[in-house]
Coordinates of C-alpha atoms in Angstrom, one line a residue:
Chain A
M1 CA -18.4 21.1 -11.5
S2 CA -16.9 24.3 -12.6
A3 CA -16.6 26.0 -15.8
S4 CA -14.8 23.3 -17.9
G5 CA -12.5 23.5 -21.1
H6 CA -9.3 24.6 -19.4
R7 CA -6.4 22.0 -18.6
T8 CA -6.3 21.7 -14.8
P9 CA -3.7 23.3 -13.1
A10 CA -3.2 20.0 -11.1
L11 CA -2.0 18.1 -14.3
A12 CA 0.4 20.9 -15.5
T13 CA 2.1 21.2 -12.1
G14 CA 2.3 17.3 -11.9
L15 CA 4.0 17.1 -15.2
L16 CA 6.3 20.0 -14.7
L17 CA 7.4 18.8 -11.3
L18 CA 7.8 14.8 -12.6
G19 CA 9.8 16.2 -15.6
L20 CA 12.2 18.4 -13.5
L21 CA 12.6 15.5 -11.0
A22 CA 13.3 12.9 -13.6
S23 CA 15.3 14.8 -15.8
V24 CA 17.7 16.1 -13.0
S25 CA 17.9 12.5 -11.7
L26 CA 18.7 11.0 -15.1
G27 CA 20.9 13.7 -16.1
S28 CA 23.0 13.6 -13.1
A29 CA 24.7 10.5 -14.5
L30 CA 26.4 12.9 -17.0
L31 CA 28.1 14.9 -14.0
S32 CA 31.2 13.8 -12.3
L33 CA 29.5 13.3 -9.1
D34 CA 30.4 9.9 -7.4
P35 CA 27.8 8.8 -4.8
L36 CA 29.9 5.9 -3.6
A37 CA 33.3 8.0 -3.0
I38 CA 34.2 7.8 0.9
R39 CA 35.5 10.7 2.4
T40 CA 36.6 10.0 5.9
D41 CA 37.6 13.4 7.0
Q42 CA 33.8 14.6 6.1
I43 CA 31.8 12.4 8.0
L44 CA 28.1 13.7 8.9
S45 CA 29.0 17.3 7.9
P46 CA 26.2 19.6 7.4
P47 CA 25.3 21.4 4.3
S48 CA 28.1 23.4 2.9
L49 CA 29.2 24.8 -0.3
E50 CA 31.4 22.1 -1.2
H51 CA 28.5 19.5 -0.2
P52 CA 25.4 21.4 -0.7
L53 CA 23.0 19.0 1.2
G54 CA 25.8 17.7 3.5
T55 CA 27.5 14.3 3.7
D56 CA 26.5 10.8 5.4
Q57 CA 27.9 8.8 8.1
L58 CA 30.9 7.6 5.6
G59 CA 31.4 11.1 4.3
R60 CA 29.8 10.5 0.9
D61 CA 28.1 13.4 -0.7
L62 CA 24.3 13.4 -0.1
L63 CA 23.5 15.3 -3.4
A64 CA 25.4 12.9 -5.4
R65 CA 23.5 10.1 -3.6
L66 CA 20.2 11.6 -3.8
L67 CA 20.6 12.1 -7.6
A68 CA 21.7 8.6 -8.2
G69 CA 19.1 7.1 -5.8
G70 CA 16.6 8.5 -8.1
R71 CA 17.5 6.1 -10.8
P72 CA 16.3 2.9 -9.1
S73 CA 13.1 4.8 -7.8
F74 CA 12.1 5.9 -11.2
L75 CA 12.9 2.8 -12.7
A76 CA 10.8 0.9 -10.3
G77 CA 8.0 3.1 -10.9
L78 CA 8.3 2.5 -14.7
V79 CA 8.6 -1.1 -14.6
A80 CA 5.8 -1.4 -11.9
T81 CA 3.4 0.6 -14.0
G82 CA 4.3 -1.4 -17.2
V83 CA 3.9 -4.7 -15.6
A84 CA 0.5 -3.7 -14.1
L85 CA -0.7 -2.3 -17.2
L86 CA 0.3 -5.1 -19.2
L87 CA -1.4 -7.8 -16.7
G88 CA -4.2 -5.4 -15.8
V89 CA -5.2 -4.1 -19.3
G90 CA -4.5 -7.7 -20.7
L91 CA -6.6 -9.8 -18.4
G92 CA -9.2 -7.1 -17.8
T93 CA -9.9 -7.1 -21.5
L94 CA -9.8 -10.9 -21.7
A95 CA -12.4 -11.0 -18.8
S96 CA -14.7 -8.5 -20.3
R97 CA -15.2 -10.3 -23.7
S98 CA -14.8 -14.0 -22.6
P99 CA -17.3 -16.8 -21.5
V100 CA -18.7 -16.5 -18.1
W101 CA -16.5 -19.3 -16.5
I102 CA -13.2 -17.7 -17.8
D103 CA -14.5 -14.3 -16.5
V104 CA -15.4 -15.7 -13.0
L105 CA -11.8 -17.4 -12.9
L106 CA -9.9 -14.4 -13.8
S107 CA -12.0 -12.3 -11.3
R108 CA -11.6 -14.7 -8.4
G109 CA -7.8 -15.1 -9.3
T110 CA -7.8 -11.2 -9.1
D111 CA -9.4 -11.1 -5.8
L112 CA -6.8 -13.7 -4.6
V113 CA -4.0 -11.5 -5.5
Y114 CA -5.6 -8.4 -4.0
A115 CA -5.8 -10.2 -0.7
F116 CA -1.9 -10.8 -0.5
P117 CA -0.3 -8.4 1.5
A118 CA 2.2 -6.7 -1.0
L119 CA 5.1 -6.7 1.7
I120 CA 5.3 -10.6 1.1
G121 CA 6.9 -9.9 -2.4
A122 CA 9.8 -8.4 -0.4
M123 CA 10.2 -12.0 0.6
V124 CA 11.1 -13.2 -3.0
L125 CA 13.6 -10.3 -3.2
V126 CA 15.3 -11.2 -0.1
G127 CA 15.2 -14.9 -0.7
L128 CA 17.0 -14.7 -4.2
P129 CA 20.6 -16.2 -3.8
G130 CA 23.1 -14.0 -5.4
E131 CA 23.6 -16.4 -8.5
H132 CA 19.8 -16.1 -9.4
P133 CA 19.4 -15.0 -13.1
L134 CA 17.0 -12.3 -11.8
M135 CA 19.9 -10.9 -9.9
A136 CA 21.7 -9.7 -12.9
L137 CA 18.8 -7.1 -13.3
P138 CA 19.2 -3.7 -11.9
E139 CA 17.7 -3.3 -8.7
G140 CA 15.2 -1.2 -9.8
V141 CA 13.6 -3.3 -12.1
R142 CA 13.6 -6.1 -10.0
V143 CA 11.8 -4.0 -7.1
G144 CA 9.3 -2.8 -9.7
M145 CA 8.7 -6.3 -11.3
I146 CA 7.4 -7.5 -7.8
V147 CA 5.5 -4.5 -7.1
G148 CA 3.8 -4.5 -10.4
L149 CA 2.8 -8.2 -9.6
F150 CA 0.8 -7.1 -6.8
S151 CA -0.8 -3.6 -8.3
W152 CA -2.6 -4.9 -11.4
P153 CA -5.8 -5.9 -9.7
M154 CA -7.0 -2.4 -9.5
L155 CA -6.4 -2.0 -13.1
F156 CA -8.1 -5.2 -14.0
R157 CA -11.4 -4.5 -12.3
F158 CA -11.2 -0.9 -13.7
V159 CA -10.7 -2.0 -17.6
R160 CA -13.2 -4.8 -17.5
V161 CA -15.9 -2.7 -16.2
E162 CA -15.1 0.0 -18.7
V163 CA -14.8 -2.3 -21.7
R164 CA -18.2 -3.9 -20.8
R165 CA -19.7 -0.5 -20.6
R166 CA -18.9 0.4 -24.3
L167 CA -20.4 -2.6 -25.7
G168 CA -23.5 -1.5 -27.8
S169 CA -22.1 2.2 -27.8
D170 CA -22.5 3.9 -31.4
G171 CA -18.8 3.2 -32.3
H172 CA -19.2 -0.2 -31.3
L173 CA -22.2 -0.9 -33.3
A174 CA -21.0 1.1 -36.4
A175 CA -17.8 -1.1 -36.2
L176 CA -19.8 -4.5 -36.1
A177 CA -22.1 -3.1 -38.9
A178 CA -19.4 -2.4 -41.0
G179 CA -18.1 -6.3 -40.6
A180 CA -15.6 -5.9 -38.0
G181 CA -14.7 -9.2 -36.4
P182 CA -14.7 -9.5 -32.7
V183 CA -10.9 -9.2 -32.2
R184 CA -10.8 -5.9 -34.5
T185 CA -13.8 -4.2 -32.7
L186 CA -12.1 -5.1 -29.4
V187 CA -8.5 -3.8 -30.3
L188 CA -9.6 -0.9 -32.3
H189 CA -13.0 0.4 -30.8
L190 CA -13.5 -1.0 -27.4
L191 CA -9.9 -0.8 -26.1
P192 CA -8.6 2.6 -26.8
D193 CA -11.7 4.2 -25.3
A194 CA -11.1 2.1 -22.0
L195 CA -7.3 3.1 -21.9
A196 CA -7.5 6.7 -21.4
P197 CA -9.4 6.2 -18.4
A198 CA -7.2 3.6 -17.1
L199 CA -4.2 6.3 -17.0
V200 CA -5.7 7.7 -13.8
P201 CA -5.3 4.7 -11.9
A202 CA -2.0 3.9 -13.7
S203 CA -0.4 7.2 -12.6
F204 CA -1.6 6.4 -8.8
I205 CA 0.4 3.1 -9.4
A206 CA 3.3 4.8 -10.3
G207 CA 3.3 7.0 -7.4
G208 CA 2.5 4.2 -5.0
T209 CA 5.4 2.3 -6.3
I210 CA 7.8 5.3 -5.7
L211 CA 6.7 5.3 -2.1
L212 CA 6.8 1.5 -1.7
E213 CA 10.3 1.5 -3.2
A214 CA 11.2 4.0 -0.4
A215 CA 9.4 1.9 2.0
L216 CA 11.2 -1.3 1.2
G217 CA 14.7 0.5 1.3
F218 CA 13.8 1.9 4.6
L219 CA 13.1 -1.4 6.1
G220 CA 16.1 -2.8 4.4
L221 CA 14.3 -5.0 2.2
G222 CA 14.9 -3.1 -1.2
V223 CA 17.5 -2.1 -3.2
R224 CA 20.7 -3.3 -1.5
P225 CA 23.5 -1.0 0.1
P226 CA 25.9 0.6 -0.7
E227 CA 23.8 1.3 -4.2
P228 CA 22.0 4.6 -3.2
S229 CA 18.2 4.5 -3.6
W230 CA 15.8 6.9 -1.8
G231 CA 14.7 4.2 0.6
N232 CA 18.4 3.5 1.5
L233 CA 19.2 7.2 2.3
L234 CA 15.9 7.4 4.5
R235 CA 17.2 4.1 6.3
D236 CA 20.5 5.9 6.7
G237 CA 18.6 8.7 7.9
M238 CA 16.3 7.0 10.4
T239 CA 19.9 6.2 12.4
H240 CA 21.1 9.6 12.5
V241 CA 17.7 11.4 13.1
D242 CA 19.2 12.8 16.4
S243 CA 22.2 14.1 14.9
A244 CA 22.1 14.8 11.1
W245 CA 18.7 16.5 10.2
W246 CA 19.9 16.9 6.7
M247 CA 20.0 13.1 6.1
V248 CA 16.3 12.7 6.7
L249 CA 15.0 15.9 5.3
F250 CA 16.3 16.0 1.9
P251 CA 15.8 12.2 0.7
G252 CA 12.2 12.3 2.2
L253 CA 11.6 15.8 0.7
V254 CA 12.4 14.1 -3.0
V255 CA 10.1 11.0 -2.4
F256 CA 7.4 13.6 -1.3
L257 CA 7.6 15.7 -4.4
A258 CA 7.7 12.4 -6.8
V259 CA 4.7 10.7 -5.1
L260 CA 3.1 14.4 -5.2
A261 CA 3.8 14.7 -8.9
F262 CA 2.2 11.3 -9.6
Q263 CA -0.8 12.0 -7.4
L264 CA -1.5 15.4 -9.2
I265 CA -1.3 14.0 -12.6
G266 CA -3.6 11.3 -11.7
E267 CA -6.1 14.0 -9.9
G268 CA -5.7 16.4 -13.0
L269 CA -6.6 13.5 -15.5
G270 CA -9.3 12.3 -13.2
R271 CA -11.1 15.9 -13.0
Q272 CA -10.4 16.4 -16.8
R273 CA -12.3 13.4 -17.7
A274 CA -15.0 14.2 -15.4
E275 CA -15.3 17.5 -16.9
E276 CA -15.5 16.0 -20.4
L277 CA -18.3 13.7 -19.5
Y278 CA -20.6 16.2 -18.0
Chain B
M1 CA -30.1 -11.1 0.0
L2 CA -29.5 -14.3 2.1
A3 CA -28.5 -16.5 -0.9
Y4 CA -26.5 -13.8 -2.0
A5 CA -24.9 -13.5 1.3
L6 CA -24.1 -17.2 1.6
R7 CA -22.6 -17.2 -1.8
R8 CA -20.1 -14.4 -1.0
C9 CA -19.3 -15.9 2.2
L10 CA -18.4 -19.5 0.6
G11 CA -16.4 -17.3 -2.0
A12 CA -14.4 -15.5 1.0
L13 CA -13.7 -18.8 2.4
L14 CA -12.7 -20.4 -0.9
T15 CA -10.2 -17.2 -1.4
V16 CA -8.6 -17.6 1.9
L17 CA -7.7 -21.3 1.3
A18 CA -6.4 -20.6 -2.0
L19 CA -4.3 -17.7 -0.5
S20 CA -2.7 -20.0 2.0
F21 CA -2.0 -22.6 -0.6
V22 CA -0.4 -20.3 -2.9
T23 CA 1.8 -18.7 -0.2
F24 CA 2.6 -22.3 0.8
A25 CA 3.4 -23.3 -2.5
V26 CA 5.5 -20.0 -3.4
F27 CA 7.7 -20.6 -0.5
A28 CA 8.3 -24.2 -1.3
W29 CA 9.5 -23.1 -4.8
L30 CA 11.6 -20.2 -3.6
P31 CA 15.1 -20.5 -4.4
G32 CA 17.5 -20.7 -1.5
D33 CA 18.6 -23.1 1.3
P34 CA 16.1 -22.2 4.4
L35 CA 17.4 -25.5 5.9
A36 CA 21.0 -24.1 6.0
A37 CA 19.7 -20.7 7.3
F38 CA 17.5 -22.2 9.8
E39 CA 20.5 -24.5 11.0
S40 CA 23.0 -21.3 11.4
Q41 CA 20.1 -19.3 13.1
R42 CA 19.6 -22.0 15.6
R43 CA 22.9 -23.7 16.5
G44 CA 25.4 -21.1 14.7
R45 CA 27.0 -23.8 12.5
A46 CA 27.0 -24.9 9.0
L47 CA 24.8 -27.8 7.8
D48 CA 26.2 -31.3 7.1
Q49 CA 24.6 -34.1 5.4
A50 CA 23.5 -36.2 8.1
R51 CA 21.9 -33.3 10.2
R52 CA 20.2 -32.3 6.7
T53 CA 18.8 -35.8 6.6
A54 CA 17.5 -35.5 10.3
L55 CA 16.1 -32.2 9.7
V56 CA 14.3 -33.2 6.6
E57 CA 13.0 -36.2 8.6
E58 CA 12.0 -34.1 11.7
L59 CA 10.2 -31.4 9.8
G60 CA 8.7 -33.9 7.3
L61 CA 9.9 -32.2 4.5
A62 CA 10.1 -35.3 2.4
A63 CA 6.5 -35.4 1.8
P64 CA 5.0 -34.1 -1.6
L65 CA 3.8 -30.4 -1.4
P66 CA 0.1 -31.2 -1.4
A67 CA 0.5 -33.7 1.5
R68 CA 2.7 -31.1 3.5
Y69 CA 0.1 -28.4 2.8
L70 CA -2.8 -30.4 4.1
R71 CA -0.9 -31.3 7.1
W72 CA -0.5 -27.6 7.9
L73 CA -4.1 -26.9 7.4
D74 CA -5.0 -29.8 9.6
N75 CA -2.9 -28.2 12.3
A76 CA -4.1 -24.7 11.4
L77 CA -7.7 -25.5 11.9
R78 CA -6.9 -26.8 15.3
G79 CA -5.0 -23.6 16.3
D80 CA -1.6 -25.1 15.7
L81 CA 0.2 -22.6 13.4
G82 CA 3.8 -24.4 14.0
R83 CA 6.8 -23.0 15.4
S84 CA 8.9 -20.0 14.6
L85 CA 12.2 -20.8 12.9
R86 CA 13.8 -17.9 14.4
T87 CA 12.6 -18.0 17.9
Q88 CA 11.5 -21.6 18.3
R89 CA 8.3 -20.3 19.8
Q90 CA 5.1 -21.2 18.8
V91 CA 3.8 -18.9 16.2
T92 CA 0.2 -18.5 17.7
E93 CA 1.9 -17.3 20.8
E94 CA 4.2 -15.1 19.0
L95 CA 1.1 -13.5 17.1
S96 CA -1.0 -13.1 20.1
H97 CA 1.8 -11.3 22.1
R98 CA 1.8 -8.6 19.5
L99 CA -1.8 -8.3 18.6
G100 CA -2.4 -6.1 21.6
P101 CA 0.1 -3.3 21.0
T102 CA -0.8 -3.2 17.3
L103 CA -4.4 -2.8 17.8
E104 CA -3.7 0.1 20.5
L105 CA -2.0 1.9 17.9
S106 CA -4.1 1.3 15.1
I107 CA -7.5 1.8 16.8
A108 CA -6.2 5.1 18.4
S109 CA -5.0 6.5 15.1
T110 CA -8.0 5.5 13.1
L111 CA -10.4 6.9 15.8
L112 CA -8.3 10.1 16.1
A113 CA -8.4 10.2 12.1
L114 CA -12.2 9.7 11.8
L115 CA -13.0 12.2 14.5
A116 CA -11.0 15.1 12.7
S117 CA -11.6 14.1 9.2
L118 CA -15.3 13.4 9.0
P119 CA -16.3 16.8 10.4
L120 CA -13.6 18.5 8.3
G121 CA -15.0 16.8 5.2
W122 CA -18.5 17.7 5.6
W123 CA -17.7 21.4 6.2
L124 CA -15.6 21.4 3.0
A125 CA -18.9 19.8 1.2
R126 CA -21.0 22.5 2.5
K127 CA -18.3 25.1 1.0
R128 CA -17.8 22.8 -2.1
E129 CA -16.0 24.8 -4.9
S130 CA -15.1 27.6 -2.8
L131 CA -11.3 28.8 -2.9
L132 CA -11.2 27.2 0.7
D133 CA -12.5 24.0 -0.4
R134 CA -10.1 23.9 -3.4
S135 CA -7.0 24.8 -1.5
A136 CA -8.0 22.3 1.4
L137 CA -8.4 19.8 -1.4
V138 CA -4.9 20.4 -2.6
G139 CA -3.5 20.5 0.9
L140 CA -5.0 17.1 1.5
V141 CA -3.5 15.8 -1.7
A142 CA -0.1 16.8 -0.6
L143 CA -0.8 15.4 2.8
Y144 CA -1.6 12.2 1.4
A145 CA 1.6 12.0 -0.7
L146 CA 3.7 12.7 2.3
P147 CA 5.7 9.6 3.1
I148 CA 4.4 8.8 6.6
F149 CA 7.8 7.5 8.0
W150 CA 9.5 10.7 6.8
L151 CA 6.9 12.8 8.5
A152 CA 7.3 10.7 11.5
M153 CA 11.1 11.1 11.6
L154 CA 11.1 14.9 11.1
L155 CA 8.4 15.1 14.2
Q156 CA 10.7 12.6 16.3
A157 CA 13.7 14.9 15.4
L158 CA 11.6 18.0 16.5
L159 CA 9.4 16.8 19.3
A160 CA 11.5 14.3 20.8
V161 CA 15.2 15.1 20.0
H162 CA 15.0 18.9 20.0
W163 CA 12.1 19.8 22.4
S164 CA 12.0 16.5 24.5
V165 CA 8.3 16.5 24.7
V166 CA 7.7 12.9 23.7
P167 CA 9.5 9.7 24.1
L168 CA 11.8 9.2 20.9
Y169 CA 10.4 5.5 20.7
G170 CA 9.2 2.6 22.5
R171 CA 6.0 1.6 23.9
L172 CA 6.7 1.4 27.4
P173 CA 9.8 3.3 29.4
A174 CA 12.6 0.8 30.3
S175 CA 12.0 1.6 34.2
G176 CA 8.8 -0.7 33.8
A177 CA 6.3 2.1 34.6
S178 CA 3.1 1.3 32.8
G179 CA 0.6 3.8 34.0
L180 CA -2.3 5.1 31.7
G181 CA -0.3 8.5 31.4
T182 CA 2.9 6.8 30.6
R183 CA 1.2 4.8 27.9
L184 CA -0.6 7.8 26.3
H185 CA 2.6 9.7 26.5
H186 CA 4.4 6.8 24.4
L187 CA 1.5 6.5 22.1
A188 CA 0.9 10.1 21.0
L189 CA 3.5 10.6 18.3
P190 CA 3.2 7.2 16.6
A191 CA -0.7 7.5 16.7
A192 CA -0.7 11.1 15.5
C193 CA 1.4 10.3 12.6
L194 CA -0.7 7.2 11.6
A195 CA -3.8 9.3 11.9
L196 CA -2.4 12.3 9.8
H197 CA -2.0 9.9 6.9
Q198 CA -5.7 8.5 7.0
L199 CA -6.9 11.8 7.9
A200 CA -6.0 12.9 4.3
F201 CA -7.8 10.0 2.8
Y202 CA -10.9 10.2 5.0
A203 CA -11.4 13.9 4.8
R204 CA -11.4 13.7 0.9
F205 CA -13.8 10.6 0.9
A206 CA -16.1 12.6 3.5
R207 CA -16.1 15.8 1.4
N208 CA -16.8 13.9 -1.9
T209 CA -19.7 11.7 -0.7
A210 CA -21.3 14.5 0.9
A211 CA -20.8 16.8 -2.0
E212 CA -22.3 14.4 -4.1
G213 CA -25.4 14.3 -2.0
L214 CA -25.8 17.7 -1.5
D215 CA -25.6 18.2 -5.3
S216 CA -28.3 15.5 -5.9
I217 CA -31.8 16.6 -7.2
Q218 CA -33.1 15.2 -3.8
T219 CA -31.4 18.2 -2.0
L220 CA -33.3 20.5 -4.7
F221 CA -36.4 19.4 -3.8
A222 CA -35.8 19.4 -0.1
R223 CA -34.7 22.9 -0.4
A224 CA -38.0 23.8 -2.7
C225 CA -40.1 22.2 0.3
G226 CA -38.6 24.6 2.7
L227 CA -36.4 22.1 4.8
T228 CA -33.8 24.1 6.8
E229 CA -30.1 24.1 5.6
A230 CA -29.2 22.1 8.9
R231 CA -31.6 19.4 8.1
I232 CA -30.7 19.1 4.3
T233 CA -27.0 19.0 5.3
W234 CA -27.7 16.1 7.8
R235 CA -30.1 14.1 5.5
H236 CA -28.6 14.5 2.1
G237 CA -24.8 15.2 2.9
I238 CA -23.7 13.6 6.3
L239 CA -26.0 10.5 6.3
P240 CA -25.1 9.2 2.8
S241 CA -21.5 9.7 3.7
L242 CA -21.6 7.7 6.7
V243 CA -23.3 5.0 4.9
A244 CA -20.6 5.3 2.0
L245 CA -18.1 5.0 4.9
I246 CA -19.4 1.1 5.1
T247 CA -17.7 0.5 1.6
L248 CA -14.5 1.2 3.1
A249 CA -14.3 -1.6 5.6
G250 CA -12.4 -3.7 2.9
L251 CA -9.5 -1.0 3.2
V252 CA -9.7 -0.4 7.0
L253 CA -9.9 -3.9 8.4
P254 CA -6.6 -5.2 7.1
S255 CA -4.8 -1.9 7.9
L256 CA -5.9 -2.4 11.4
V257 CA -3.1 -5.0 11.6
S258 CA -0.8 -4.3 8.7
G259 CA -1.0 -0.6 8.2
A260 CA 1.5 0.4 10.8
V261 CA 4.6 -1.5 9.5
L262 CA 6.6 1.4 9.0
I263 CA 5.5 3.1 12.2
E264 CA 6.1 0.5 14.2
T265 CA 9.5 0.1 12.9
L266 CA 10.4 3.5 13.3
F267 CA 9.2 3.6 17.0
A268 CA 10.4 0.1 17.9
W269 CA 6.6 -0.7 18.8
P270 CA 6.4 -4.3 19.4
G271 CA 3.7 -5.0 17.1
L272 CA 2.4 -7.4 14.3
G273 CA 3.7 -5.1 11.5
R274 CA 7.5 -5.2 13.2
L275 CA 7.0 -8.9 13.4
F276 CA 6.0 -9.4 9.9
V277 CA 9.2 -7.3 8.7
V278 CA 11.6 -9.3 10.8
A279 CA 10.2 -12.5 10.0
I280 CA 10.6 -11.5 6.1
Q281 CA 14.2 -10.5 6.8
A282 CA 14.8 -13.7 8.8
R283 CA 12.9 -15.9 6.2
D284 CA 11.0 -17.3 8.9
Y285 CA 8.2 -19.2 6.6
P286 CA 5.8 -20.3 9.5
V287 CA 5.4 -16.6 10.9
V288 CA 5.3 -15.2 7.4
L289 CA 2.9 -17.7 6.0
A290 CA 0.7 -17.0 9.4
M291 CA 0.8 -13.2 8.8
T292 CA 0.0 -13.6 5.1
V293 CA -3.3 -15.7 6.0
V294 CA -4.2 -13.5 8.8
I295 CA -3.9 -10.1 6.6
G296 CA -5.7 -12.0 3.6
S297 CA -8.4 -13.1 5.8
L298 CA -9.0 -9.5 7.0
T299 CA -8.9 -8.3 3.7
V300 CA -11.5 -10.7 2.4
T301 CA -13.8 -10.2 5.4
G302 CA -13.5 -6.6 5.1
S303 CA -14.7 -6.4 1.6
L304 CA -17.5 -9.0 2.4
L305 CA -18.5 -6.7 5.5
A306 CA -18.4 -3.5 3.0
D307 CA -20.5 -5.5 0.4
L308 CA -23.1 -6.8 2.7
G309 CA -23.2 -3.9 5.2
G310 CA -23.5 -1.5 1.9
R311 CA -26.4 -3.5 0.8
L312 CA -28.1 -3.6 4.2
A313 CA -27.6 0.2 4.8
D314 CA -28.3 1.5 1.2
P315 CA -31.4 0.0 -0.5
R316 CA -30.1 1.4 -3.8
L317 CA -27.3 -1.1 -3.9
R318 CA -29.5 -4.2 -3.1
H319 CA -31.4 -3.4 -6.4
Q320 CA -28.5 -2.9 -8.6
V321 CA -27.9 -6.0 -10.8
S322 CA -25.0 -7.9 -9.6
E323 CA -21.5 -7.7 -11.4
R324 CA -20.6 -11.1 -10.9

C-alpha cells in the first residue's frame, strides 16, 4: 500500500459525479421540460439549439426524457440497495449469533437465492395485472424491490462473517464485562463495526441496480413506455442505431457515468478501509 | 476431503431441487391468467368456460401443487421438460437448438478475454503502484462500468453501419452460406464486446492476485536466496493467480449460458439468452422454469467446482477451518 492518510481521489470523484447526476436529474422536475410532448414536425432531428440532445422517433425532446428518465433509475437503485441492506444485514446478523441450525438454514436459503438468475425477477414484473396493488407504486420502486430481492446474498455473507470476526474483540469483551446483554452488545457494539465495511458491497449493488434497470428497460421488461427511463431510451436507441446516433450515445453515457460513480465510491471506500487496517 | 466433497455434492443437489420447487411454486402463485394468454397465443381467441375446464383437465392443473411438482420432476428426470406454451415444441428441443450458438459466442469471448487479460494483469502486477498501474486500474474500472450493450450499439453504428466492415447482426447470412470465414465474420463483433467486459474483470483479478503473491514474504525470501526475477514472477506471481482463477468457476460457468442475454438480443443471435428473454415476455412457464433450473444448476456446480478445485490445487485452503 502507498502512503496512507489521504482521502482517496476515487471516492471524491465518485461522490461528486453522483451528486451532480442526481441533483440534475431530480432538479429537472422543477424545469418546464415535458418529456412526453410529441412534436410530429421534429421527428429524429439531430442535436440543435432548440433540442440540445436531439429528438426521438416521436419528436420528443431527448434532454427532457433523459433527465426525467433518471428518476426511475435512481429510485430503483435506492430502493434495491435499501431492500438488500435490510435483508442482508438483518439476516446476516441473525445468522451470525444464532444456534447452528438457524445459521445453516439461513446460509442454505441464501445459496438458493444466489442460484436464481436475476432476470427471472422480471417475470414477476411482466406478469402483474394492471389492477394489482403493486402496480400503484412508481415504476422505479417496483423494479428496485425486485432487484433488491435478488441482490442481498452478497451482503448476507459479508455481514455474517464480519460480525463473527468481531466476537471476542476488546470492544466486545469490554461491553460484556460491563454487563451488557446479548442484544445490546450485538446492536451497539458488533453491528456498527460490521456496517462500515458493508458499505463497499452496498455501493456496488446500487451501481449494479442502475445497470440492471437499464438492461431490463432495454429488453422491454422494465419501466413501461411511454414513461421514460434510461433503459427505455436505450431500447428506442437500438431501433434507430443506423439513423440517430444521439439516441444511442447520450442515454448510454449517463448510465455509464452513474454506474461509474457508484463503482468509484465502492473502490474508494474499499481502499480507504484497507489503508486504515494496515 | 472425500467426506467434505460428498457433503457438498449432496448440498448442491438439494439446492437445485429447492430451486426448481420454489420457481414452480412462484409461477403457480403469480397473479394473472396464463391459460387465457396460452389460448390467445395458440388459437388467437378468448377463452370460454368449457374450453377452460377442458384445458385444466388436459394440462392436469386441478391437482394440488406438490403433486403437480412431483409429476414435473418425474418427467424432468426422464428428460422430458414439457412443451413450450409459445411454440408447442418440446422444451428440450428448444434448448438444445440454442445451446450451440450460445456456447460458440460465450466460449469465444471468454477465451479472448482470458488471453488478453491475464498477461495484462500480470504485467501490471510487476509494475504495481506505478503511475502506469494506477491509470490502468482506473481505466479498467471505467471499462467495467460501461454498459456492455451500449458499447455494442456504438460499435455497431461505427463498424457495421458507418464502415460496413462487419455484419450488423445475425449469426449466419440469409444467403445460407456457412463457411468458417462467414461464421467468424459474424461472431467477431458480439464476441469482442462480451470479451471487453470480461477483460475488465479478469485483468483486475489477475493483477490483484499476482500482486498479493509478489508482495508476500516468500517473495522476499526467494529474492534473498538469489532467484531470478523471471522465476520469482512465475512462482510467486503467476502460479498463485492461476490457482486463484479456479475460484471464479462459480461466476464463469453460469455466465457461459446466461451472460450473453443482452448481446444476443442486440445481435439477434439465436441463443439461450435470447430464448430466456422471449420466454419471459411471453410468460412461457415451462421454458422459463427449464432455463432457471439450467442456470441455477450451473451456478451451484460452478461454486462446487470452485470450492473443491481450489482445495485440491491449494493446500492452504484444505487446512482452513470450514466456515459451515
